[in-house]
Amino acid sequence: MKLGADDAARLADAIAALRRGEVIGLPTETVYGLAADARNAEAVANIFQLKGRPADHPLIVHIADAGQLPQWASEVPEMARKLAAAFWPGPLTLILKKRADVPEIVTGGQDTVGLRCPAHPLALTLLRQFGGGLAAPSANRFGRISPTSAQHVRDEFGDKVPIVLDGGDCEVGIESTIVDLSGHIPRILRPGRIGKPELEAVIGPVAEGAQAQSPRVSGSLQSHYAPHTRTELLPRARLIERAQACLQNGENVLVLSIAHPVGTIPGLVLADSPESYGHDLYAALRELDARRADRLLVESPPLRTDWVAVLDRLSRAAADTPEEDP
Ligand code: TXA
Ligand code: MG
C-alpha cells in the first residue's frame, strides 16, 4: 500500500485527534485497533469504556521501532532485541518488565507491558509522526470478533469513533503472537502467525501456554472472538451427521468448511492454508453471524503446528460459556 496526498491529510487529522486525547480506529497487519495516546490515562480510559473491557486487562503499546523499547520497558533483554530485529515491524508482541512511569491503566496494574511494532504502512507512518506510543487493543467489543476491515470498526462503534483510518483488509487477519519475556523462560501466551519454530530459530527453546503466574491475556479467556450464533467445532466426518441432526430438529444451520462445501448445507468455504484461512476467518465469522442462523458448525482444521493459531481462535469462538463477557 502506497500512501497518497489524501492519506497525509487523514494522518494529520488522526494525529490531532490523538493529541486531544481521542480514540481512533487504526489499521494494522493483524486486526484493526482502537488507539489512544498511551501516556494519556484519560484517553486510554476511553478505550476501556468503548470496548466494555474489564480494567484489569492490559493493552498493547504500539511503537514505531525497537529503538523506543527503553521508553516503556525497564530492561530490554537480549532476547527482546533479537526477536524485534527478526520480526519487527510484524505480528509479534513482547511482554517486558515495565518502567514505573508507564500509566497503570495501560498495563492493568501488572508490572509488565506489552509492546509491538506493527507492519502496516499507515500505522507506521502514524506512529513515526505521532512520536509516542499508542495503546491499542483490537477494535471490537470485549469478547467479540476482531475487525479486519475499516467497515467492521464502523459497524461496531459508529459515531463513537469518528476517525477510522482505512488501511484496507488486514493482511494477517488474526492477532499477533504474544511472547512473555518477563519470566525465567520465554513463553508464548497467545499463538499467532509467527509460530514456535520461527521464534525458537531466533532465541532457542520457548514454552507454550499461559501459567497461573503468567501475565493476564484477555484473549486467553475460554470464550473470546465469539459470534452471537451458537458455534460448534467438529471434524469433517462428524459435521454432516451433526448438520443433518440439527436440520431434522428444524434448526437453521450454517457451515464454515475448509476447501469444499459440506453437501448442500449453506455456509462459507475457506482455503486449505493457515495463512489464507486466518486472513479470511473473522470476516467469514461476521458474515455468517449476520445471517442469524440457529447454529454455526465449523470444520476443525488439521492438528498441525502451522494451524495452531487458527485452531486457538476457533476453539474460543466455539466455547459457549463466556467467562467474563459483560
Ligand atoms: O495483533 C494484535 O496484537 C492487535 C493489534 C491491534 O495490534 N491487538 C490486540 O490487542 O489483539 P488486544 O488488547 O485485543 O489483545 C492484546 C492481548 C490481551 O489479551 C492482553 O491481555 C495481552 O495482550 N496483554 C497486553 N499487555 C499485557 C501484559 N503486560 N501482560 C500480559 N498480557 C498482556
Ligand atoms: Mg482483542
mmCIF file of C-alpha atoms and ligand atoms in Angstrom:
data_model
loop_
_atom_site.group_PDB
_atom_site.id
_atom_site.type_symbol
_atom_site.label_atom_id
_atom_site.label_comp_id
_atom_site.label_asym_id
_atom_site.label_seq_id
_atom_site.Cartn_x
_atom_site.Cartn_y
_atom_site.Cartn_z
ATOM 1 C CA MET A 1 0.000 0.000 0.000
ATOM 2 C CA LYS A 2 1.420 3.374 -1.077
ATOM 3 C CA LEU A 3 0.467 6.499 0.818
ATOM 4 C CA GLY A 4 -1.021 9.384 -1.186
ATOM 5 C CA ALA A 5 -1.971 13.024 -0.558
ATOM 6 C CA ASP A 6 -5.349 12.012 0.938
ATOM 7 C CA ASP A 7 -3.559 9.796 3.422
ATOM 8 C CA ALA A 8 -1.374 12.708 4.528
ATOM 9 C CA ALA A 9 -4.477 14.784 5.351
ATOM 10 C CA ARG A 10 -6.148 11.867 7.128
ATOM 11 C CA LEU A 11 -2.991 11.174 9.131
ATOM 12 C CA ALA A 12 -2.818 14.826 10.211
ATOM 13 C CA ASP A 13 -6.470 14.654 11.395
ATOM 14 C CA ALA A 14 -5.771 11.416 13.248
ATOM 15 C CA ILE A 15 -2.729 12.856 14.998
ATOM 16 C CA ALA A 16 -4.643 15.990 16.023
ATOM 17 C CA ALA A 17 -7.380 13.754 17.483
ATOM 18 C CA LEU A 18 -4.827 11.633 19.361
ATOM 19 C CA ARG A 19 -3.245 14.765 20.829
ATOM 20 C CA ARG A 20 -6.700 15.880 22.019
ATOM 21 C CA GLY A 21 -6.961 12.558 23.874
ATOM 22 C CA GLU A 22 -9.421 10.948 21.458
ATOM 23 C CA VAL A 23 -9.625 7.334 20.338
ATOM 24 C CA ILE A 24 -9.204 6.436 16.656
ATOM 25 C CA GLY A 25 -9.560 3.268 14.559
ATOM 26 C CA LEU A 26 -6.113 2.090 13.470
ATOM 27 C CA PRO A 27 -5.289 -0.440 10.729
ATOM 28 C CA THR A 28 -2.538 -2.961 11.437
ATOM 29 C CA GLU A 29 -1.406 -6.052 9.553
ATOM 30 C CA THR A 30 -3.156 -8.312 12.094
ATOM 31 C CA VAL A 31 -6.510 -6.713 13.003
ATOM 32 C CA TYR A 32 -7.768 -3.133 13.423
ATOM 33 C CA GLY A 33 -7.070 -1.487 16.772
ATOM 34 C CA LEU A 34 -8.739 1.201 18.874
ATOM 35 C CA ALA A 35 -5.818 3.523 19.521
ATOM 36 C CA ALA A 36 -5.120 6.291 22.029
ATOM 37 C CA ASP A 37 -2.049 8.099 23.354
ATOM 38 C CA ALA A 38 -0.526 5.554 25.750
ATOM 39 C CA ARG A 39 0.825 8.333 28.010
ATOM 40 C CA ASN A 40 -2.632 9.888 28.438
ATOM 41 C CA ALA A 41 -4.507 7.911 31.103
ATOM 42 C CA GLU A 42 -7.840 9.594 30.373
ATOM 43 C CA ALA A 43 -7.570 8.834 26.678
ATOM 44 C CA VAL A 44 -6.761 5.207 27.474
ATOM 45 C CA ALA A 45 -9.742 5.054 29.841
ATOM 46 C CA ASN A 46 -11.958 5.891 26.834
ATOM 47 C CA ILE A 47 -10.736 2.727 25.099
ATOM 48 C CA PHE A 48 -11.832 0.552 28.021
ATOM 49 C CA GLN A 49 -15.191 2.284 28.079
ATOM 50 C CA LEU A 50 -15.770 1.870 24.347
ATOM 51 C CA LYS A 51 -14.793 -1.801 24.396
ATOM 52 C CA GLY A 52 -16.586 -2.658 27.620
ATOM 53 C CA ARG A 53 -13.332 -4.260 28.698
ATOM 54 C CA PRO A 54 -12.539 -5.022 32.370
ATOM 55 C CA ALA A 55 -9.932 -2.628 33.743
ATOM 56 C CA ASP A 56 -7.508 -5.384 34.748
ATOM 57 C CA HIS A 57 -6.935 -6.452 31.142
ATOM 58 C CA PRO A 58 -3.775 -4.766 29.852
ATOM 59 C CA LEU A 59 -3.386 -3.124 26.450
ATOM 60 C CA ILE A 60 -0.555 -3.464 23.949
ATOM 61 C CA VAL A 61 1.538 -0.339 23.366
ATOM 62 C CA HIS A 62 2.366 0.125 19.674
ATOM 63 C CA ILE A 63 5.680 1.785 18.896
ATOM 64 C CA ALA A 64 7.454 2.958 15.735
ATOM 65 C CA ASP A 65 10.574 0.831 16.171
ATOM 66 C CA ALA A 66 12.643 -1.199 18.634
ATOM 67 C CA GLY A 67 14.645 1.926 19.485
ATOM 68 C CA GLN A 68 11.631 3.061 21.541
ATOM 69 C CA LEU A 69 11.630 -0.058 23.763
ATOM 70 C CA PRO A 70 13.579 1.658 26.576
ATOM 71 C CA GLN A 71 10.832 4.316 26.798
ATOM 72 C CA TRP A 72 8.447 1.610 28.040
ATOM 73 C CA ALA A 73 10.478 -1.337 29.335
ATOM 74 C CA SER A 74 12.654 -1.049 32.453
ATOM 75 C CA GLU A 75 15.097 -3.512 30.913
ATOM 76 C CA VAL A 76 15.365 -4.781 27.360
ATOM 77 C CA PRO A 77 16.724 -8.331 27.463
ATOM 78 C CA GLU A 78 18.913 -9.656 24.681
ATOM 79 C CA MET A 79 16.102 -11.965 23.548
ATOM 80 C CA ALA A 80 13.796 -8.978 23.069
ATOM 81 C CA ARG A 81 16.370 -7.261 20.882
ATOM 82 C CA LYS A 82 16.832 -10.409 18.827
ATOM 83 C CA LEU A 83 13.107 -11.004 18.339
ATOM 84 C CA ALA A 84 12.473 -7.372 17.462
ATOM 85 C CA ALA A 85 15.329 -7.445 14.962
ATOM 86 C CA ALA A 86 13.956 -10.629 13.377
ATOM 87 C CA PHE A 87 10.224 -9.894 13.332
ATOM 88 C CA TRP A 88 9.522 -6.143 13.674
ATOM 89 C CA PRO A 89 7.703 -4.476 12.113
ATOM 90 C CA GLY A 90 5.442 -7.514 12.357
ATOM 91 C CA PRO A 91 2.795 -9.551 14.166
ATOM 92 C CA LEU A 92 4.723 -10.146 17.393
ATOM 93 C CA THR A 93 4.032 -8.638 20.838
ATOM 94 C CA LEU A 94 6.722 -8.765 23.530
ATOM 95 C CA ILE A 95 5.849 -8.706 27.227
ATOM 96 C CA LEU A 96 8.621 -6.994 29.192
ATOM 97 C CA LYS A 97 9.063 -5.567 32.694
ATOM 98 C CA LYS A 98 7.563 -2.110 32.591
ATOM 99 C CA ARG A 99 9.048 1.210 33.525
ATOM 100 C CA ALA A 100 7.496 2.827 36.587
ATOM 101 C CA ASP A 101 6.204 5.771 34.533
ATOM 102 C CA VAL A 102 4.022 3.657 32.213
ATOM 103 C CA PRO A 103 0.424 4.563 33.140
ATOM 104 C CA GLU A 104 -1.170 1.945 35.370
ATOM 105 C CA ILE A 105 -4.318 1.868 33.228
ATOM 106 C CA VAL A 106 -2.342 0.658 30.191
ATOM 107 C CA THR A 107 -0.895 -2.335 31.999
ATOM 108 C CA GLY A 108 -3.951 -3.278 34.063
ATOM 109 C CA GLY A 109 -1.954 -2.934 37.264
ATOM 110 C CA GLN A 110 0.694 -5.500 36.220
ATOM 111 C CA ASP A 111 4.429 -4.933 36.403
ATOM 112 C CA THR A 112 4.849 -5.768 32.716
ATOM 113 C CA VAL A 113 3.990 -4.035 29.446
ATOM 114 C CA GLY A 114 3.116 -5.492 26.019
ATOM 115 C CA LEU A 115 4.950 -3.865 23.097
ATOM 116 C CA ARG A 116 4.597 -4.246 19.376
ATOM 117 C CA CYS A 117 5.703 -2.513 16.181
ATOM 118 C CA PRO A 118 3.016 -3.168 13.558
ATOM 119 C CA ALA A 119 3.845 -3.839 9.893
ATOM 120 C CA HIS A 120 1.288 -1.593 8.247
ATOM 121 C CA PRO A 121 2.404 1.485 6.299
ATOM 122 C CA LEU A 122 -0.382 3.738 7.648
ATOM 123 C CA ALA A 123 0.153 2.616 11.235
ATOM 124 C CA LEU A 124 3.920 3.005 10.980
ATOM 125 C CA THR A 125 3.715 6.458 9.422
ATOM 126 C CA LEU A 126 1.225 7.495 12.093
ATOM 127 C CA LEU A 127 3.470 6.176 14.866
ATOM 128 C CA ARG A 128 6.519 7.941 13.469
ATOM 129 C CA GLN A 129 4.716 11.253 13.074
ATOM 130 C CA PHE A 130 2.966 10.962 16.438
ATOM 131 C CA GLY A 131 6.273 10.216 18.122
ATOM 132 C CA GLY A 132 4.903 8.417 21.179
ATOM 133 C CA GLY A 133 3.323 5.030 21.856
ATOM 134 C CA LEU A 134 -0.271 4.132 21.036
ATOM 135 C CA ALA A 135 -2.192 1.843 23.353
ATOM 136 C CA ALA A 136 -4.450 -0.227 21.114
ATOM 137 C CA PRO A 137 -6.499 -3.349 21.704
ATOM 138 C CA SER A 138 -8.429 -4.947 18.862
ATOM 139 C CA ALA A 139 -11.330 -2.704 17.828
ATOM 140 C CA ASN A 140 -14.182 -4.961 18.882
ATOM 141 C CA ARG A 141 -16.439 -5.057 21.913
ATOM 142 C CA PHE A 142 -14.959 -7.248 24.632
ATOM 143 C CA GLY A 143 -15.175 -10.952 23.821
ATOM 144 C CA ARG A 144 -16.422 -10.407 20.273
ATOM 145 C CA ILE A 145 -14.934 -10.979 16.829
ATOM 146 C CA SER A 146 -11.908 -8.814 15.983
ATOM 147 C CA PRO A 147 -12.249 -6.429 12.995
ATOM 148 C CA THR A 148 -10.196 -6.947 9.848
ATOM 149 C CA SER A 149 -11.563 -4.019 7.811
ATOM 150 C CA ALA A 150 -12.351 -0.356 8.487
ATOM 151 C CA GLN A 151 -16.028 -1.142 7.845
ATOM 152 C CA HIS A 152 -16.001 -3.727 10.655
ATOM 153 C CA VAL A 153 -14.832 -0.985 13.038
ATOM 154 C CA ARG A 154 -17.511 1.428 11.814
ATOM 155 C CA ASP A 155 -20.135 -1.329 12.169
ATOM 156 C CA GLU A 156 -19.057 -1.895 15.752
ATOM 157 C CA PHE A 157 -18.624 1.674 17.028
ATOM 158 C CA GLY A 158 -20.369 4.005 14.539
ATOM 159 C CA ASP A 159 -20.260 7.677 15.616
ATOM 160 C CA LYS A 160 -18.492 6.832 18.849
ATOM 161 C CA VAL A 161 -15.227 6.509 16.914
ATOM 162 C CA PRO A 162 -15.470 9.179 14.188
ATOM 163 C CA ILE A 163 -11.944 8.686 12.833
ATOM 164 C CA VAL A 164 -11.161 5.250 11.440
ATOM 165 C CA LEU A 165 -8.076 5.228 9.220
ATOM 166 C CA ASP A 166 -8.878 2.939 6.310
ATOM 167 C CA GLY A 167 -5.874 0.759 5.568
ATOM 168 C CA GLY A 168 -7.738 -1.913 3.598
ATOM 169 C CA ASP A 169 -8.220 -5.512 4.674
ATOM 170 C CA CYS A 170 -5.719 -6.771 7.254
ATOM 171 C CA GLU A 171 -3.083 -8.994 5.702
ATOM 172 C CA VAL A 172 -2.665 -11.480 8.577
ATOM 173 C CA GLY A 173 -6.240 -11.398 9.882
ATOM 174 C CA ILE A 174 -5.634 -12.819 13.370
ATOM 175 C CA GLU A 175 -3.980 -11.128 16.333
ATOM 176 C CA SER A 176 -0.251 -11.009 16.979
ATOM 177 C CA THR A 177 1.732 -13.774 18.651
ATOM 178 C CA ILE A 178 2.362 -12.740 22.284
ATOM 179 C CA VAL A 179 5.655 -13.817 23.868
ATOM 180 C CA ASP A 180 6.300 -13.211 27.548
ATOM 181 C CA LEU A 181 9.952 -12.344 28.154
ATOM 182 C CA SER A 182 9.419 -11.150 31.725
ATOM 183 C CA GLY A 183 9.956 -14.549 33.370
ATOM 184 C CA HIS A 184 12.752 -17.108 33.530
ATOM 185 C CA ILE A 185 11.981 -18.670 30.180
ATOM 186 C CA PRO A 186 10.288 -17.156 27.141
ATOM 187 C CA ARG A 187 6.679 -18.288 26.834
ATOM 188 C CA ILE A 188 4.031 -17.950 24.117
ATOM 189 C CA LEU A 189 0.885 -16.535 25.751
ATOM 190 C CA ARG A 190 -1.133 -16.254 22.534
ATOM 191 C CA PRO A 191 -0.342 -18.111 19.289
ATOM 192 C CA GLY A 192 -0.277 -16.135 16.042
ATOM 193 C CA ARG A 193 1.178 -16.078 12.539
ATOM 194 C CA ILE A 194 4.726 -16.221 13.917
ATOM 195 C CA GLY A 195 4.917 -19.749 15.326
ATOM 196 C CA LYS A 196 7.031 -21.525 17.906
ATOM 197 C CA PRO A 197 9.551 -22.905 15.348
ATOM 198 C CA GLU A 198 10.243 -19.412 13.957
ATOM 199 C CA LEU A 199 10.703 -17.989 17.462
ATOM 200 C CA GLU A 200 12.947 -20.861 18.524
ATOM 201 C CA ALA A 201 15.142 -20.378 15.477
ATOM 202 C CA VAL A 202 15.987 -16.930 16.874
ATOM 203 C CA ILE A 203 16.097 -17.371 20.680
ATOM 204 C CA GLY A 204 16.138 -21.116 21.406
ATOM 205 C CA PRO A 205 13.559 -23.043 23.454
ATOM 206 C CA VAL A 206 10.222 -21.330 24.019
ATOM 207 C CA ALA A 207 7.447 -22.617 26.302
ATOM 208 C CA GLU A 208 3.785 -22.507 25.359
ATOM 209 C CA GLY A 209 0.552 -21.681 27.139
ATOM 210 C CA ALA A 210 -0.216 -19.296 29.991
ATOM 211 C CA GLN A 211 0.575 -20.437 33.525
ATOM 212 C CA ALA A 212 -1.160 -19.427 36.732
ATOM 213 C CA GLN A 213 1.527 -16.850 37.371
ATOM 214 C CA SER A 214 1.651 -15.665 33.753
ATOM 215 C CA PRO A 215 0.534 -12.143 33.000
ATOM 216 C CA ARG A 216 -3.147 -11.939 32.104
ATOM 217 C CA VAL A 217 -4.075 -12.259 28.463
ATOM 218 C CA SER A 218 -7.730 -11.494 27.836
ATOM 219 C CA GLY A 219 -7.662 -13.284 24.504
ATOM 220 C CA SER A 220 -6.862 -16.314 26.635
ATOM 221 C CA LEU A 221 -10.302 -16.432 28.235
ATOM 222 C CA GLN A 222 -12.001 -19.603 27.192
ATOM 223 C CA SER A 223 -14.726 -17.798 25.271
ATOM 224 C CA HIS A 224 -13.444 -14.967 23.124
ATOM 225 C CA TYR A 225 -13.563 -13.890 19.495
ATOM 226 C CA ALA A 226 -17.114 -15.233 19.703
ATOM 227 C CA PRO A 227 -20.035 -14.932 17.289
ATOM 228 C CA HIS A 228 -23.555 -14.491 18.706
ATOM 229 C CA THR A 229 -24.681 -17.647 16.896
ATOM 230 C CA ARG A 230 -24.166 -20.890 18.821
ATOM 231 C CA THR A 231 -20.991 -22.275 17.350
ATOM 232 C CA GLU A 232 -19.594 -25.813 17.329
ATOM 233 C CA LEU A 233 -16.214 -27.050 16.132
ATOM 234 C CA LEU A 234 -16.272 -30.546 14.597
ATOM 235 C CA PRO A 235 -14.141 -32.774 12.395
ATOM 236 C CA ARG A 236 -15.487 -33.016 8.857
ATOM 237 C CA ALA A 237 -16.583 -36.635 9.307
ATOM 238 C CA ARG A 238 -18.966 -35.630 12.104
ATOM 239 C CA LEU A 239 -20.074 -32.367 10.555
ATOM 240 C CA ILE A 240 -22.517 -33.853 8.057
ATOM 241 C CA GLU A 241 -24.123 -36.062 10.691
ATOM 242 C CA ARG A 242 -24.447 -33.157 13.109
ATOM 243 C CA ALA A 243 -25.833 -30.834 10.433
ATOM 244 C CA GLN A 244 -28.455 -33.414 9.475
ATOM 245 C CA ALA A 245 -29.495 -33.885 13.095
ATOM 246 C CA CYS A 246 -29.866 -30.112 13.510
ATOM 247 C CA LEU A 247 -31.834 -29.809 10.289
ATOM 248 C CA GLN A 248 -34.159 -32.586 11.452
ATOM 249 C CA ASN A 249 -34.711 -30.567 14.606
ATOM 250 C CA GLY A 250 -35.949 -27.746 12.417
ATOM 251 C CA GLU A 251 -32.821 -25.689 13.022
ATOM 252 C CA ASN A 252 -31.415 -23.249 10.576
ATOM 253 C CA VAL A 253 -27.793 -24.421 10.181
ATOM 254 C CA LEU A 254 -24.752 -22.821 8.554
ATOM 255 C CA VAL A 255 -21.372 -24.426 7.947
ATOM 256 C CA LEU A 256 -17.865 -22.968 7.769
ATOM 257 C CA SER A 257 -15.778 -25.586 5.998
ATOM 258 C CA ILE A 258 -12.296 -25.979 4.550
ATOM 259 C CA ALA A 259 -11.660 -26.315 0.797
ATOM 260 C CA HIS A 260 -15.058 -27.869 -0.036
ATOM 261 C CA PRO A 261 -18.691 -27.187 0.834
ATOM 262 C CA VAL A 262 -20.466 -29.743 3.006
ATOM 263 C CA GLY A 263 -23.104 -31.294 0.763
ATOM 264 C CA THR A 264 -25.805 -28.744 0.086
ATOM 265 C CA ILE A 265 -25.717 -27.149 3.537
ATOM 266 C CA PRO A 266 -25.331 -23.381 3.159
ATOM 267 C CA GLY A 267 -22.342 -21.526 4.551
ATOM 268 C CA LEU A 268 -18.871 -20.427 3.543
ATOM 269 C CA VAL A 269 -15.756 -22.248 2.417
ATOM 270 C CA LEU A 270 -12.257 -21.079 3.393
ATOM 271 C CA ALA A 271 -8.971 -22.098 1.802
ATOM 272 C CA ASP A 272 -6.890 -25.048 2.952
ATOM 273 C CA SER A 273 -3.885 -22.990 4.061
ATOM 274 C CA PRO A 274 -3.477 -21.475 7.540
ATOM 275 C CA GLU A 275 -2.375 -18.089 6.144
ATOM 276 C CA SER A 276 -5.287 -17.719 3.776
ATOM 277 C CA TYR A 277 -7.754 -19.170 6.292
ATOM 278 C CA GLY A 278 -6.527 -16.787 9.013
ATOM 279 C CA HIS A 279 -6.797 -13.848 6.640
ATOM 280 C CA ASP A 280 -10.472 -14.570 5.944
ATOM 281 C CA LEU A 281 -11.620 -16.089 9.243
ATOM 282 C CA TYR A 282 -13.035 -13.089 11.130
ATOM 283 C CA ALA A 283 -14.794 -11.612 8.094
ATOM 284 C CA ALA A 284 -16.348 -15.041 7.484
ATOM 285 C CA LEU A 285 -17.499 -15.346 11.105
ATOM 286 C CA ARG A 286 -19.036 -11.864 10.943
ATOM 287 C CA GLU A 287 -20.807 -12.627 7.685
ATOM 288 C CA LEU A 288 -22.171 -15.943 8.948
ATOM 289 C CA ASP A 289 -23.189 -14.384 12.268
ATOM 290 C CA ALA A 290 -25.148 -11.679 10.433
ATOM 291 C CA ARG A 291 -27.315 -14.388 8.847
ATOM 292 C CA ARG A 292 -28.693 -15.129 12.318
ATOM 293 C CA ALA A 293 -28.823 -18.895 11.932
ATOM 294 C CA ASP A 294 -29.680 -21.133 14.901
ATOM 295 C CA ARG A 295 -26.331 -22.836 14.749
ATOM 296 C CA LEU A 296 -22.954 -22.497 13.097
ATOM 297 C CA LEU A 297 -20.938 -25.664 12.538
ATOM 298 C CA VAL A 298 -17.234 -25.105 11.913
ATOM 299 C CA GLU A 299 -14.995 -27.770 10.394
ATOM 300 C CA SER A 300 -11.939 -28.220 12.631
ATOM 301 C CA PRO A 301 -8.608 -27.578 10.910
ATOM 302 C CA PRO A 302 -5.787 -30.134 10.694
ATOM 303 C CA LEU A 303 -3.966 -30.732 14.013
ATOM 304 C CA ARG A 304 -0.699 -29.364 12.687
ATOM 305 C CA THR A 305 1.614 -26.776 14.212
ATOM 306 C CA ASP A 306 1.050 -24.294 11.386
ATOM 307 C CA TRP A 307 -2.694 -24.307 12.175
ATOM 308 C CA VAL A 308 -2.242 -23.702 15.932
ATOM 309 C CA ALA A 309 -3.230 -20.009 15.902
ATOM 310 C CA VAL A 310 -6.335 -20.620 13.772
ATOM 311 C CA LEU A 311 -7.354 -23.566 15.951
ATOM 312 C CA ASP A 312 -6.904 -21.407 19.053
ATOM 313 C CA ARG A 313 -9.280 -18.716 17.710
ATOM 314 C CA LEU A 314 -11.831 -21.282 16.509
ATOM 315 C CA SER A 315 -11.841 -23.063 19.880
ATOM 316 C CA ARG A 316 -12.564 -19.762 21.638
ATOM 317 C CA ALA A 317 -15.238 -18.820 19.120
ATOM 318 C CA ALA A 318 -16.914 -22.164 19.829
ATOM 319 C CA ALA A 319 -16.602 -22.096 23.637
ATOM 320 C CA ASP A 320 -20.166 -21.341 24.653
ATOM 321 C CA THR A 321 -19.672 -20.267 28.221
ATOM 322 C CA PRO A 322 -18.305 -16.742 28.169
ATOM 323 C CA GLU A 323 -16.230 -16.426 31.310
ATOM 324 C CA GLU A 324 -16.270 -12.679 31.516
ATOM 325 C CA ASP A 325 -18.432 -11.360 28.729
ATOM 326 C CA PRO A 326 -20.303 -8.408 30.182
HETATM 327 O O1 TXA B 1 -2.438 -8.046 16.790
HETATM 328 C C1 TXA B 1 -2.661 -7.513 17.860
HETATM 329 O O2 TXA B 1 -1.998 -7.780 18.889
HETATM 330 C C2 TXA B 1 -3.791 -6.479 17.926
HETATM 331 C C3 TXA B 1 -3.415 -5.267 17.096
HETATM 332 C C4 TXA B 1 -4.423 -4.158 17.205
HETATM 333 O O3 TXA B 1 -2.137 -4.842 17.465
HETATM 334 N N1 TXA B 1 -4.068 -6.121 19.264
HETATM 335 C C5 TXA B 1 -4.700 -6.949 20.123
HETATM 336 O O4 TXA B 1 -4.969 -6.335 21.336
HETATM 337 O O5 TXA B 1 -5.008 -8.072 19.856
HETATM 338 P P1 TXA B 1 -5.939 -6.971 22.404
HETATM 339 O O6 TXA B 1 -5.965 -5.973 23.521
HETATM 340 O O7 TXA B 1 -7.221 -7.328 21.792
HETATM 341 O O8 TXA B 1 -5.172 -8.208 22.871
HETATM 342 C C6 TXA B 1 -3.914 -7.993 23.480
HETATM 343 C C7 TXA B 1 -3.642 -9.064 24.447
HETATM 344 C C8 TXA B 1 -4.656 -9.093 25.545
HETATM 345 O O9 TXA B 1 -5.066 -10.434 25.679
HETATM 346 C C9 TXA B 1 -3.900 -8.608 26.747
HETATM 347 O O10 TXA B 1 -4.357 -9.210 27.921
HETATM 348 C C10 TXA B 1 -2.487 -9.001 26.387
HETATM 349 O O11 TXA B 1 -2.391 -8.776 25.027
HETATM 350 N N2 TXA B 1 -1.524 -8.146 27.073
HETATM 351 C C11 TXA B 1 -1.275 -6.842 26.896
HETATM 352 N N3 TXA B 1 -0.369 -6.398 27.768
HETATM 353 C C12 TXA B 1 -0.024 -7.459 28.506
HETATM 354 C C13 TXA B 1 0.853 -7.663 29.607
HETATM 355 N N4 TXA B 1 1.558 -6.699 30.131
HETATM 356 N N5 TXA B 1 0.937 -8.898 30.100
HETATM 357 C C14 TXA B 1 0.221 -9.902 29.578
HETATM 358 N N6 TXA B 1 -0.641 -9.782 28.573
HETATM 359 C C15 TXA B 1 -0.760 -8.575 28.045
HETATM 360 MG MG MG B 2 -8.816 -8.460 21.301
#
